[in-house]
mmCIF file of N, CA and C in Angstrom:
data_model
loop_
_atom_site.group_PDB
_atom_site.id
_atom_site.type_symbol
_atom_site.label_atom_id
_atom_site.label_comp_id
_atom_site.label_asym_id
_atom_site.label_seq_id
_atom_site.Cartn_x
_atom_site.Cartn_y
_atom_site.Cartn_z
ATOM 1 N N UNK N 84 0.838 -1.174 0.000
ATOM 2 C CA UNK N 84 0.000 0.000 0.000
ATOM 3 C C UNK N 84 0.887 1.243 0.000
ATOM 4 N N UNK N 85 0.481 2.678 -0.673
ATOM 5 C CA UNK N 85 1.385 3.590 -0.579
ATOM 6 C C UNK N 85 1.013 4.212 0.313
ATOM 7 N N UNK N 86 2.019 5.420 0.071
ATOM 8 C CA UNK N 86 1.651 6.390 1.445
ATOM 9 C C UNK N 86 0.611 7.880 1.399
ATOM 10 N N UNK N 87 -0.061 7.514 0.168
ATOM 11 C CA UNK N 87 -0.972 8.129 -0.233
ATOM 12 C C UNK N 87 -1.985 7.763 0.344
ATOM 13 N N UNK N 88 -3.331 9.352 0.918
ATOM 14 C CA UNK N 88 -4.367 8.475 1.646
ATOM 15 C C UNK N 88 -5.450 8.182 0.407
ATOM 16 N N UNK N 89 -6.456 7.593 1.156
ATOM 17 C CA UNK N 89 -7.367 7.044 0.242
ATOM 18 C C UNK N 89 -7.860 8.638 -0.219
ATOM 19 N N UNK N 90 -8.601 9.252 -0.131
ATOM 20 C CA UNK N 90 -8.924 10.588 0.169
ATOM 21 C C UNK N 90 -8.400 11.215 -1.143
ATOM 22 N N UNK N 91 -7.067 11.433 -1.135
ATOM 23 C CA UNK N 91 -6.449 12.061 -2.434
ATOM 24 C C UNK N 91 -6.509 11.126 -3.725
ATOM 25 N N UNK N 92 -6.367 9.832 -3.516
ATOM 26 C CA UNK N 92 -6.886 8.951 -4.699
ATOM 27 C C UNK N 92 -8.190 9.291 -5.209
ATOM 28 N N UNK N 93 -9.382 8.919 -4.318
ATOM 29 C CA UNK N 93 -10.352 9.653 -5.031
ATOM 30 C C UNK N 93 -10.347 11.048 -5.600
ATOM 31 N N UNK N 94 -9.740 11.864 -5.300
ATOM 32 C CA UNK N 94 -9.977 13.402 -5.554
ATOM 33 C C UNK N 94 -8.941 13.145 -7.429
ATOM 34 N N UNK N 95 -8.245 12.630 -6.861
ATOM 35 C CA UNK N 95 -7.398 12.072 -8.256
ATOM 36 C C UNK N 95 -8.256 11.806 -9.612
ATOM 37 N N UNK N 96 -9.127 10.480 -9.106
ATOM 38 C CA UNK N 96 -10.149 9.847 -10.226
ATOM 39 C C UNK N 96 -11.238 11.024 -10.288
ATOM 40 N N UNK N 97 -11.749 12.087 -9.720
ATOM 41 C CA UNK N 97 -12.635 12.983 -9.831
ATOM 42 C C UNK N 97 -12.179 13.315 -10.964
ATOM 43 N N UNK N 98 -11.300 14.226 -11.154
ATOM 44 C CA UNK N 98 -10.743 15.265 -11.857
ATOM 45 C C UNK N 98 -10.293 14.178 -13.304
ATOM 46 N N UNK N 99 -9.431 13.236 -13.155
ATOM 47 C CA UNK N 99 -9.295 12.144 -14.372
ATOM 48 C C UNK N 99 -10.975 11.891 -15.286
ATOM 49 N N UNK N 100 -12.114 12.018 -14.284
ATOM 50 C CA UNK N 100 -13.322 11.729 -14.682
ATOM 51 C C UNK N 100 -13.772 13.010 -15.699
ATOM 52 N N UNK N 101 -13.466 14.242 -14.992
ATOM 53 C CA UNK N 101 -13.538 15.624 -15.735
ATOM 54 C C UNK N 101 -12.903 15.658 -16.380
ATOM 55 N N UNK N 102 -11.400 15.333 -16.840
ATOM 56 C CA UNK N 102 -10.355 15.095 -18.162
ATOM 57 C C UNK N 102 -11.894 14.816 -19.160
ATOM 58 N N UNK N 103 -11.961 13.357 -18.861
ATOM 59 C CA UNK N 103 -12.207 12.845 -19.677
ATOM 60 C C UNK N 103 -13.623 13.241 -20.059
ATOM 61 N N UNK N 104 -14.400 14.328 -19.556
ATOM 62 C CA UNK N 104 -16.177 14.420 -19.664
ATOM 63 C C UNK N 104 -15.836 15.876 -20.850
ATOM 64 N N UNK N 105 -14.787 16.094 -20.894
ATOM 65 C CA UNK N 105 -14.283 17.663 -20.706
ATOM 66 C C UNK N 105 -13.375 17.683 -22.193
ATOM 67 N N UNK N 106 -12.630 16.661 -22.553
ATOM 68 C CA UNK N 106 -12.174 16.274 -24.066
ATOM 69 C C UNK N 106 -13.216 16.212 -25.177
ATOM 70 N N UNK N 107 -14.149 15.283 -24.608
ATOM 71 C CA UNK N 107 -15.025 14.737 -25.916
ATOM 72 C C UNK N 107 -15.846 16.634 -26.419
ATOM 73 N N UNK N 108 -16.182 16.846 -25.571
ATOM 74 C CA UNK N 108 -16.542 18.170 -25.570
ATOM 75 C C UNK N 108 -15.807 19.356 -26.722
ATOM 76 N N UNK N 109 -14.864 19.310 -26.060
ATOM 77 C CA UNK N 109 -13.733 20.553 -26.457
ATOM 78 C C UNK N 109 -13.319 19.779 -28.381
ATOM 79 N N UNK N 110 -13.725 18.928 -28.260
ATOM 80 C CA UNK N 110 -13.381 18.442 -29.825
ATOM 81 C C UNK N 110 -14.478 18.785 -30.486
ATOM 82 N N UNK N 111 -15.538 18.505 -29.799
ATOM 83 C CA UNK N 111 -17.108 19.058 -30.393
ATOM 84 C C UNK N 111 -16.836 20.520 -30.825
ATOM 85 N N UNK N 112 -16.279 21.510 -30.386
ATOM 86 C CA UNK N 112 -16.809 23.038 -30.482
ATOM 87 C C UNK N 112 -15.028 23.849 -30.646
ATOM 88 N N UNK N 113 -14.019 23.042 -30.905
ATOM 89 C CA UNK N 113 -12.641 23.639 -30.811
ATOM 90 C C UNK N 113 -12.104 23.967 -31.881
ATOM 91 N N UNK N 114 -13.160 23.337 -33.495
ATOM 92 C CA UNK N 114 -12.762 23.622 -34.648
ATOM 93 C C UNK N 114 -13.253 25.174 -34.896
ATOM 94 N N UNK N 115 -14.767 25.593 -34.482
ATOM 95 C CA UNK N 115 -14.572 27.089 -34.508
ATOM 96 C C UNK N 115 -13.960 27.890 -33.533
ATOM 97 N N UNK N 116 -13.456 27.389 -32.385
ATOM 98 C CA UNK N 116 -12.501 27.919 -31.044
ATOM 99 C C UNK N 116 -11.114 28.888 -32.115
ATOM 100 N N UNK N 117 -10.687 27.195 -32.183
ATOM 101 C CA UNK N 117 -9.200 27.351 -33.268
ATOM 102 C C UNK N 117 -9.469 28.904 -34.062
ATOM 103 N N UNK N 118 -10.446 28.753 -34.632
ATOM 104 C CA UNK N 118 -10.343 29.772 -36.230
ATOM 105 C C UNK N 118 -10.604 30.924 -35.666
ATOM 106 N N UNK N 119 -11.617 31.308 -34.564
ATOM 107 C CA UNK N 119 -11.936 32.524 -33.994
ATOM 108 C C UNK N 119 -13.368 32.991 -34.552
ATOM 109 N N UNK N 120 -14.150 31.755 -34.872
ATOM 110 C CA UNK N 120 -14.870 31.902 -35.824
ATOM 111 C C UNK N 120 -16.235 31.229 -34.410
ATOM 112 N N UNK N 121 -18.162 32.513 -34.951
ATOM 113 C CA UNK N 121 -19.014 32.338 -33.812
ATOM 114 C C UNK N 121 -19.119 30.974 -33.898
ATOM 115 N N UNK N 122 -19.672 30.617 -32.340
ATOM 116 C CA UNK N 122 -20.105 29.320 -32.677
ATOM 117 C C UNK N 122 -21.489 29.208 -33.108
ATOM 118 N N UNK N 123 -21.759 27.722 -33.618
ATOM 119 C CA UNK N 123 -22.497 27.289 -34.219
ATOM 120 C C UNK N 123 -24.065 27.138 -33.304
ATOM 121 N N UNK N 124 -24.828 26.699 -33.824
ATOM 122 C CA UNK N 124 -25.953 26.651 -32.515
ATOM 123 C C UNK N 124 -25.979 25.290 -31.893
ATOM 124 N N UNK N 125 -25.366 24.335 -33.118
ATOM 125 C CA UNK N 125 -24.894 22.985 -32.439
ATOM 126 C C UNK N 125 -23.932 23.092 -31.110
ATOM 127 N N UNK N 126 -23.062 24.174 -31.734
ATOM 128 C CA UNK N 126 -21.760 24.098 -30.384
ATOM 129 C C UNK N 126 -22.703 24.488 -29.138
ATOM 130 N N UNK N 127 -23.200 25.591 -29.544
ATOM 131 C CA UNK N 127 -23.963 26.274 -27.816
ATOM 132 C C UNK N 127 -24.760 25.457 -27.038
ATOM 133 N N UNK N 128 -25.314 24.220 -28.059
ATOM 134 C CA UNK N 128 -26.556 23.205 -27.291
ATOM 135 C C UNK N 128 -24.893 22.228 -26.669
ATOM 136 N N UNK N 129 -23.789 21.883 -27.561
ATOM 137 C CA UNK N 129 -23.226 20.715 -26.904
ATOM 138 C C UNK N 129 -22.359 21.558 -25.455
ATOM 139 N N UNK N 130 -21.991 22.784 -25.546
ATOM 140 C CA UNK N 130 -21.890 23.695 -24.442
ATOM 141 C C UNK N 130 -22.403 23.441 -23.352
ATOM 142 N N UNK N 131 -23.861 23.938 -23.720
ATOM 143 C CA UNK N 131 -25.084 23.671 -22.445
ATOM 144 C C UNK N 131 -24.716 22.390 -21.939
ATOM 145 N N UNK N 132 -25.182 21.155 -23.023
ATOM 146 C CA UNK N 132 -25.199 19.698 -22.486
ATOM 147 C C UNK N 132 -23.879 19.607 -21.349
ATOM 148 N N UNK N 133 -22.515 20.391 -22.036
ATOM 149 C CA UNK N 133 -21.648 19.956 -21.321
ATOM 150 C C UNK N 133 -21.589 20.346 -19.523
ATOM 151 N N UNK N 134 -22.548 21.844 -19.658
ATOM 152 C CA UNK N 134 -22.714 22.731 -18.265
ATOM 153 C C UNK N 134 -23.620 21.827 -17.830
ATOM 154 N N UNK N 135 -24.408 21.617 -17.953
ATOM 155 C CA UNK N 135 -25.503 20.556 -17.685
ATOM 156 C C UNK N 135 -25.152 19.385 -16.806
ATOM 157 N N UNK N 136 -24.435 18.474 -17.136
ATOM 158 C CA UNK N 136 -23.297 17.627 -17.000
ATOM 159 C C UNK N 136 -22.478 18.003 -15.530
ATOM 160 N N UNK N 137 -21.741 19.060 -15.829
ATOM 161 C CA UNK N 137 -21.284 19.445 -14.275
ATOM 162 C C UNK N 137 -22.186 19.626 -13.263
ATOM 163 N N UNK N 138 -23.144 20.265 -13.485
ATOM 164 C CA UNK N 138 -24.045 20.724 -12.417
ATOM 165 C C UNK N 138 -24.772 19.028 -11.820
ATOM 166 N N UNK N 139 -25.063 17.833 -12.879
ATOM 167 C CA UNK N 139 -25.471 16.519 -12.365
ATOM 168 C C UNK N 139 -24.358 16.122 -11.596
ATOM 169 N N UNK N 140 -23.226 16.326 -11.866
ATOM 170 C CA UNK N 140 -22.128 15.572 -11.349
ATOM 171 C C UNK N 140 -21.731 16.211 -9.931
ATOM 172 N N UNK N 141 -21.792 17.740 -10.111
ATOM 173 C CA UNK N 141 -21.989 18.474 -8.570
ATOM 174 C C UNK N 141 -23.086 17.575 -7.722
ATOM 175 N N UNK N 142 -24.124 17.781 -8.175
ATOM 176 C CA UNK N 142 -25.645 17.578 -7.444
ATOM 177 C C UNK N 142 -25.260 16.152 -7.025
ATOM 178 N N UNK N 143 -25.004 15.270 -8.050
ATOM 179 C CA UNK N 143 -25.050 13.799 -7.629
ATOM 180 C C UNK N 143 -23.728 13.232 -6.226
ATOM 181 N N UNK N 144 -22.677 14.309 -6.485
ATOM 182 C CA UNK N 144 -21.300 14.195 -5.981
ATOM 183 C C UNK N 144 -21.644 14.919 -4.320
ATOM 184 N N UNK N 145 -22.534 15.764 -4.285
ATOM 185 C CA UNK N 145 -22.700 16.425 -3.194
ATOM 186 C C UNK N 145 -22.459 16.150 -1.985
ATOM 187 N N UNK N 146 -23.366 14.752 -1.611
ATOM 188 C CA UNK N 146 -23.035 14.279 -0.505
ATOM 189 C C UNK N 146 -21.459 13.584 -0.160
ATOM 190 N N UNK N 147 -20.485 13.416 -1.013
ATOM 191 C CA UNK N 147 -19.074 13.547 -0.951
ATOM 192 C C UNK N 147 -18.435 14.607 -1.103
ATOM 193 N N UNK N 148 -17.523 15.224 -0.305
ATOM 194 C CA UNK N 148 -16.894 16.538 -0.894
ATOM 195 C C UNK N 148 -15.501 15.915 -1.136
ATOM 196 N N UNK N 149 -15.734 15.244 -1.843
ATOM 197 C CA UNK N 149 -14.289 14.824 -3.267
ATOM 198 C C UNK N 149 -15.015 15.552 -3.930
ATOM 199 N N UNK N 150 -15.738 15.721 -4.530
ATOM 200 C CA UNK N 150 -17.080 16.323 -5.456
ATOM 201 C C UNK N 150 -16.213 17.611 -6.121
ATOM 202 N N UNK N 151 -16.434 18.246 -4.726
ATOM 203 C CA UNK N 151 -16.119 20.107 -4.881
ATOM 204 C C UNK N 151 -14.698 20.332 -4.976
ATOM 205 N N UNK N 152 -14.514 19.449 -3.888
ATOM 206 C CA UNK N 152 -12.876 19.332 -4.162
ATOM 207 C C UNK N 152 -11.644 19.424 -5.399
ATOM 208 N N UNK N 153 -12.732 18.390 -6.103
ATOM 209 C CA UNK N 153 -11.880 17.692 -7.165
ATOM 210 C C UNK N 153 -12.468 19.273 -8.351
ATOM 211 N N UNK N 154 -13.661 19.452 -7.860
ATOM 212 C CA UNK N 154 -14.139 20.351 -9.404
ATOM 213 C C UNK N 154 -13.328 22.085 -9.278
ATOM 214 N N UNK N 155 -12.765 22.312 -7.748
ATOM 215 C CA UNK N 155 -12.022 23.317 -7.486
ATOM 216 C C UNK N 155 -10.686 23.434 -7.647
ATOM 217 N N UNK N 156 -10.510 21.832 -8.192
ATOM 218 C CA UNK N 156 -8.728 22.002 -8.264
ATOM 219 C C UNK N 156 -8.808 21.945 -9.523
ATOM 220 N N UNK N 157 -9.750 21.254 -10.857
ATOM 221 C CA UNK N 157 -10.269 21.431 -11.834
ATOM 222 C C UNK N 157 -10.037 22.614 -12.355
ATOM 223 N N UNK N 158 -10.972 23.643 -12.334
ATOM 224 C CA UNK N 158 -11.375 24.603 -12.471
ATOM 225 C C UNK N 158 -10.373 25.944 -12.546
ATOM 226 N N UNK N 159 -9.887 25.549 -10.962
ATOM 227 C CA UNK N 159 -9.186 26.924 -9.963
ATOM 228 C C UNK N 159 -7.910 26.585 -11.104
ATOM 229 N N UNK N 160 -7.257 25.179 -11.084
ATOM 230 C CA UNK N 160 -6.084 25.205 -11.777
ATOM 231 C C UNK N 160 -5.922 25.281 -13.339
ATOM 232 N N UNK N 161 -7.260 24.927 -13.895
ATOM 233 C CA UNK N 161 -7.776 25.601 -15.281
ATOM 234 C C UNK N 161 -7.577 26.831 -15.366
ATOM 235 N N UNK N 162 -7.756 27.702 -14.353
ATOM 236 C CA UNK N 162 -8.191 29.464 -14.817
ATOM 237 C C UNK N 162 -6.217 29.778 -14.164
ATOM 238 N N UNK N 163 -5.672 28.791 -13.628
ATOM 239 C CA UNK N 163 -4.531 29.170 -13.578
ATOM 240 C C UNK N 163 -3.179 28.707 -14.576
ATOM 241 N N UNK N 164 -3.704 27.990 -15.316
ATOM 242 C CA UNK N 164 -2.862 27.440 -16.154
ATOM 243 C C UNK N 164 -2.845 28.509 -17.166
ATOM 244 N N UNK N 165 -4.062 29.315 -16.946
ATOM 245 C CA UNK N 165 -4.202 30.004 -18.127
ATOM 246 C C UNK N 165 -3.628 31.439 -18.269
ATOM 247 N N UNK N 166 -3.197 31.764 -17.356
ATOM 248 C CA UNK N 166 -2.761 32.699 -17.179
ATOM 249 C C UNK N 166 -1.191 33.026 -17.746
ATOM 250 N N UNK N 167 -0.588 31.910 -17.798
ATOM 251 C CA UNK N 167 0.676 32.231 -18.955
ATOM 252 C C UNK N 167 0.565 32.739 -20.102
ATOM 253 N N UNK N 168 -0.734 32.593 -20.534
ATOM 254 C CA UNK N 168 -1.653 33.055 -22.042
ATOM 255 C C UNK N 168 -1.371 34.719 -22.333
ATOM 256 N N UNK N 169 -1.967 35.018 -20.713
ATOM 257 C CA UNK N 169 -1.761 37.038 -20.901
ATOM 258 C C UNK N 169 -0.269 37.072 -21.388
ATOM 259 N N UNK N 170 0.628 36.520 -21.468
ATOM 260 C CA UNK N 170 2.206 36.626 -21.648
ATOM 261 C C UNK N 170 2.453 36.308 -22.539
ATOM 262 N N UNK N 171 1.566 35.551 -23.168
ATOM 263 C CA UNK N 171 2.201 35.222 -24.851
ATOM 264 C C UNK N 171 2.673 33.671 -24.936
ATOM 265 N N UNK N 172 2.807 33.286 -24.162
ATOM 266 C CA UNK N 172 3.349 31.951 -24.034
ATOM 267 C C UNK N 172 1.856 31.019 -24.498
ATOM 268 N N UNK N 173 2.718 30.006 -25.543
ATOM 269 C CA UNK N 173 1.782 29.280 -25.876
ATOM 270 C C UNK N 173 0.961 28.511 -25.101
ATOM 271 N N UNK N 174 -0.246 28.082 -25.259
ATOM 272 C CA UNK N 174 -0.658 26.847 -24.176
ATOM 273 C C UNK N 174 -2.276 26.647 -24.972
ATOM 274 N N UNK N 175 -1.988 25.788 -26.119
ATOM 275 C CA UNK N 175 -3.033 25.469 -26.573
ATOM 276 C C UNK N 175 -3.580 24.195 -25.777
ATOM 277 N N UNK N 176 -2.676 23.458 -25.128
ATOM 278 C CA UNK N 176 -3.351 22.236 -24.521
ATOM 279 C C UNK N 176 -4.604 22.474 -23.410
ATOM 280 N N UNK N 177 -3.709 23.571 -23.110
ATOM 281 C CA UNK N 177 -4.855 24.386 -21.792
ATOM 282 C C UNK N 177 -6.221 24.871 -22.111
ATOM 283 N N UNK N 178 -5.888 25.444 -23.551
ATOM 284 C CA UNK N 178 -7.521 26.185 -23.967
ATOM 285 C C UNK N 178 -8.087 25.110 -23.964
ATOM 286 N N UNK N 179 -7.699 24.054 -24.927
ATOM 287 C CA UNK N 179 -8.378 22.536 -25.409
ATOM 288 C C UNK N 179 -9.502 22.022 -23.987
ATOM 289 N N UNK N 180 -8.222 21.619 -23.161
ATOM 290 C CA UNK N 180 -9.252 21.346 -22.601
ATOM 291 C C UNK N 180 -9.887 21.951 -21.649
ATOM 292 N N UNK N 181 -9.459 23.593 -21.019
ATOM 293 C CA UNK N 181 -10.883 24.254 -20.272
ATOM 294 C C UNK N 181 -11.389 24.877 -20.692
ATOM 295 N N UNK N 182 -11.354 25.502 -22.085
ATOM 296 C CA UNK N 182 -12.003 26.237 -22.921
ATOM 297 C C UNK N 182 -13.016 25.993 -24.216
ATOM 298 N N UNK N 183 -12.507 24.634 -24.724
ATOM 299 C CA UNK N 183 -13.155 24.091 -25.575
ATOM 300 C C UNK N 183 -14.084 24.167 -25.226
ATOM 301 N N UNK N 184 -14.491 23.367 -23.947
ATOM 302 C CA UNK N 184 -15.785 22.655 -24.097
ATOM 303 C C UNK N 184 -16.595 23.542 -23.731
ATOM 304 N N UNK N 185 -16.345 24.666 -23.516
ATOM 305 C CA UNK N 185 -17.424 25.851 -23.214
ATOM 306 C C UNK N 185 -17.188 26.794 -23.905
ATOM 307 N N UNK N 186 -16.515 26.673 -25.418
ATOM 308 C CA UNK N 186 -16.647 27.662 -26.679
ATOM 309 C C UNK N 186 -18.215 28.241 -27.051
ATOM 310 N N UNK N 187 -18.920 27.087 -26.914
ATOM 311 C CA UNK N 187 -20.463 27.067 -27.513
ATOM 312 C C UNK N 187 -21.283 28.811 -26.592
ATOM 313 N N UNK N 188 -20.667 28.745 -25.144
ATOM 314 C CA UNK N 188 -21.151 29.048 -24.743
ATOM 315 C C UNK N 188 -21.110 31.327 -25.016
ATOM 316 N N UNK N 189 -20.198 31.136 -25.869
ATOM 317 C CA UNK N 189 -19.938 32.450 -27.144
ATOM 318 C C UNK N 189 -21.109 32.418 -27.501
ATOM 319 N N UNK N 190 -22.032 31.344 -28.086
ATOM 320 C CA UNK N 190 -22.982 32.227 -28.746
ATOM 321 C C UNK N 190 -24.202 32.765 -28.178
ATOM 322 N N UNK N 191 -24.070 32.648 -26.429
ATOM 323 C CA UNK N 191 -25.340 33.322 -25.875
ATOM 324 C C UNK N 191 -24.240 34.594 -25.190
ATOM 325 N N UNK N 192 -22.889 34.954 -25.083
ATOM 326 C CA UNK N 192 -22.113 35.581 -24.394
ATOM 327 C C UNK N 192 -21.623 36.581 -25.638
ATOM 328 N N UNK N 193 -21.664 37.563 -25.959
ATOM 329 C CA UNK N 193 -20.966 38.628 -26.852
ATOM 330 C C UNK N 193 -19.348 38.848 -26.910
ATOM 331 N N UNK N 194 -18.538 38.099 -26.415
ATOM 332 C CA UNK N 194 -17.499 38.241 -25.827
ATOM 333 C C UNK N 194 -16.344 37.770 -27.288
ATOM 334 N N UNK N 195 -14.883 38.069 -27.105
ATOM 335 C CA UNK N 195 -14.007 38.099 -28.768
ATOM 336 C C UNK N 195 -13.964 36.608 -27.851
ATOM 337 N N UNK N 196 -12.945 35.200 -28.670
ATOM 338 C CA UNK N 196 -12.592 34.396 -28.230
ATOM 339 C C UNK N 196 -11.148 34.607 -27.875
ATOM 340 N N UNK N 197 -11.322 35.225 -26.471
ATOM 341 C CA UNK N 197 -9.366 35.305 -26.112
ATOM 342 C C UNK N 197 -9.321 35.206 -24.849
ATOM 343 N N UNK N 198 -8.493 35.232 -24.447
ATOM 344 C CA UNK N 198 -8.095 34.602 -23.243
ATOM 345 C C UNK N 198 -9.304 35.251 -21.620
ATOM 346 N N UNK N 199 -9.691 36.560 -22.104
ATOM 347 C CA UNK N 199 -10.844 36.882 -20.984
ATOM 348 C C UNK N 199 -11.767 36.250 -21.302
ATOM 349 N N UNK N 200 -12.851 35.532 -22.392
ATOM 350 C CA UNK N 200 -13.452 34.600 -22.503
ATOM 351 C C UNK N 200 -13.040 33.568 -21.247
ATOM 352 N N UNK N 201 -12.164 32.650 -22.069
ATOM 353 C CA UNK N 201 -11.887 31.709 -21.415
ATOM 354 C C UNK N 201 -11.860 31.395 -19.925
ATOM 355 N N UNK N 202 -11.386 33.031 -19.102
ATOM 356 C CA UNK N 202 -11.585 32.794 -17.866
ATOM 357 C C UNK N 202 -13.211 32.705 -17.835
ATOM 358 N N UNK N 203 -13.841 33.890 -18.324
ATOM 359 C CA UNK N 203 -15.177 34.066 -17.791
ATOM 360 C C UNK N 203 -16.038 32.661 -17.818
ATOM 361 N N UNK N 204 -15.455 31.679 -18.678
ATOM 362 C CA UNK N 204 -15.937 30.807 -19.241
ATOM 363 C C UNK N 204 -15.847 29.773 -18.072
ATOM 364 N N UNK N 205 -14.697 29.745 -17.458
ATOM 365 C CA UNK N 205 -14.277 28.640 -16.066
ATOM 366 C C UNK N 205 -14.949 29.134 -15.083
ATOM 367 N N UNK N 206 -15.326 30.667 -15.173
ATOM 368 C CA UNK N 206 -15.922 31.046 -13.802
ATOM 369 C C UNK N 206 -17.873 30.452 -13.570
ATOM 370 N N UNK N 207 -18.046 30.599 -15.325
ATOM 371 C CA UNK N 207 -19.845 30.362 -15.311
ATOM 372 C C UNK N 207 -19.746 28.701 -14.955
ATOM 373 N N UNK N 208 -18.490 27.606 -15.963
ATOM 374 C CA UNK N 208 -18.567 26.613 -15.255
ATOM 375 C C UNK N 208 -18.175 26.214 -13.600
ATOM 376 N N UNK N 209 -17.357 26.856 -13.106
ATOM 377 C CA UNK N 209 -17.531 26.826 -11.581
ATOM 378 C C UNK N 209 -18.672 27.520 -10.896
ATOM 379 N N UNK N 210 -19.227 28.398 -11.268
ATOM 380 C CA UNK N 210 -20.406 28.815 -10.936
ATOM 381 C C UNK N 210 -21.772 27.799 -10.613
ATOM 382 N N UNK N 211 -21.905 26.940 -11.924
ATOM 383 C CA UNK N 211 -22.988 26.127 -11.885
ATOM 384 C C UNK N 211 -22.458 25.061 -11.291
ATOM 385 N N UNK N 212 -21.372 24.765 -11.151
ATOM 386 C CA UNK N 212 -20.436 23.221 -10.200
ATOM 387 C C UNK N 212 -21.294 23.713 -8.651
ATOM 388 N N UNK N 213 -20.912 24.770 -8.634
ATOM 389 C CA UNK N 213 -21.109 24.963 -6.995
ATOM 390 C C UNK N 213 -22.668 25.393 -6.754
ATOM 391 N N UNK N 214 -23.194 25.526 -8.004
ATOM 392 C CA UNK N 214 -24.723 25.647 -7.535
ATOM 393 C C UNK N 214 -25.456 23.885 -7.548
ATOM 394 N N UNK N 215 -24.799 23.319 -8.352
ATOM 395 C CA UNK N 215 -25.255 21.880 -8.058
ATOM 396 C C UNK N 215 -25.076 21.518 -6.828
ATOM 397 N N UNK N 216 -23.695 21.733 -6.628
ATOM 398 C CA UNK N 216 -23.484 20.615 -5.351
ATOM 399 C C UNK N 216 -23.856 22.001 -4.005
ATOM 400 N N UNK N 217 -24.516 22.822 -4.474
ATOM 401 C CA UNK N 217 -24.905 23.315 -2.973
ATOM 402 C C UNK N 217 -26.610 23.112 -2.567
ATOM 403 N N UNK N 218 -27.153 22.917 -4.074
ATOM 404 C CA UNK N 218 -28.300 22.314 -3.945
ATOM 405 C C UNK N 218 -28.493 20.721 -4.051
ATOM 406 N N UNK N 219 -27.480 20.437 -4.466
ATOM 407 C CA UNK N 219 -27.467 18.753 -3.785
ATOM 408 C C UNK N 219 -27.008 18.477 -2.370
ATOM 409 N N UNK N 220 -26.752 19.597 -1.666
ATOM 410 C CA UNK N 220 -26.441 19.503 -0.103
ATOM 411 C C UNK N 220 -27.718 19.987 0.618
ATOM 412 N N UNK N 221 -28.625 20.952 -0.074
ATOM 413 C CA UNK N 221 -29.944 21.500 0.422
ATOM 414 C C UNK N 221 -30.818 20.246 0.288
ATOM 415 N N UNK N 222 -30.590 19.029 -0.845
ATOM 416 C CA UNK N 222 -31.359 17.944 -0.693
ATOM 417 C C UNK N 222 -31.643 17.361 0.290
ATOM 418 N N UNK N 223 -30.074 17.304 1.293
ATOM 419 C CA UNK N 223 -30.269 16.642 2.337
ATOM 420 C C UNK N 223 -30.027 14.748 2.442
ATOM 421 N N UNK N 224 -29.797 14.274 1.246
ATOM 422 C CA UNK N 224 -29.394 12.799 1.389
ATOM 423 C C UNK N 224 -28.741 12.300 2.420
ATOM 424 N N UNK N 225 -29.846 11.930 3.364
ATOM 425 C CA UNK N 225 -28.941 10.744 4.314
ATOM 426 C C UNK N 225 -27.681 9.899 3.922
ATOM 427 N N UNK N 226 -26.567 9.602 4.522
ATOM 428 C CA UNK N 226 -26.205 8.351 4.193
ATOM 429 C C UNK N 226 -25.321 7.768 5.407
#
């Protein structure tokens, strides 16, 4: 056994779970990301679906706080990765995957696609993370 607790393993597979909810996405809506070009109305519905998605996974995750945990180190370290961006330094891997998948969400937002997007973009998805899982804590699930 290592000397890792159980605790951080899960918080581990959280976020590996968001990799992976968070790719299929960002491939959906990253070909008009790339070009700088609006999105489509397809992208904004697979957007939604994708916001949608967090907020079940908050709500459902609630009664664990690996949940919030995992979606704050997500998120928090998304909007910080990104910040080498204001500098010029490349980091397309970073847009890919915290920006992609909420490109769609340009076409209800007026905003250019550049790097203040992108934050605003981590903040509406942490926004609805933490409205799930604070109304999946108002649920009240025993366990």
């Amino acid at each position: 056994m290592s000397s890792q607790s159980p605790y951080e393993f899960k918080v581990r597979h959280v976020i590996l779970l968001f990799l992976a909810l968070s790719v299929p996405f960002s491939l959906l809506n990253f070909s008009a990301y790339l070009k700088g070009n609006m999105p489509s109305i397809s992208q904004a519905l697979y957007s939604t679906v994708f916001i949608l998605l967090w907020f079940g996974c908050a709500f459902f995750l609630s009664n664990k706080n690996v949940g919030i945990k995992a979606a704050s180190w997500f998120w928090g370290g998304g909007a910080l990765l990104l910040i080498p961006g204001y500098f010029g330094i490349f980091n397309l891997p970073v847009l890919f995957i915290f920006a992609g998948s909420l490109y769609g969400l340009r076409y209800f937002i007026g905003l250019p696609s550049d790097m203040n997007f992108a934050l605003i973009g981590i903040l509406i998805a942490y926004g609805v993370t933490l409205m799930g899982w604070l109304l999946g804590k108002l649920k009240g699930s025993p366990q």
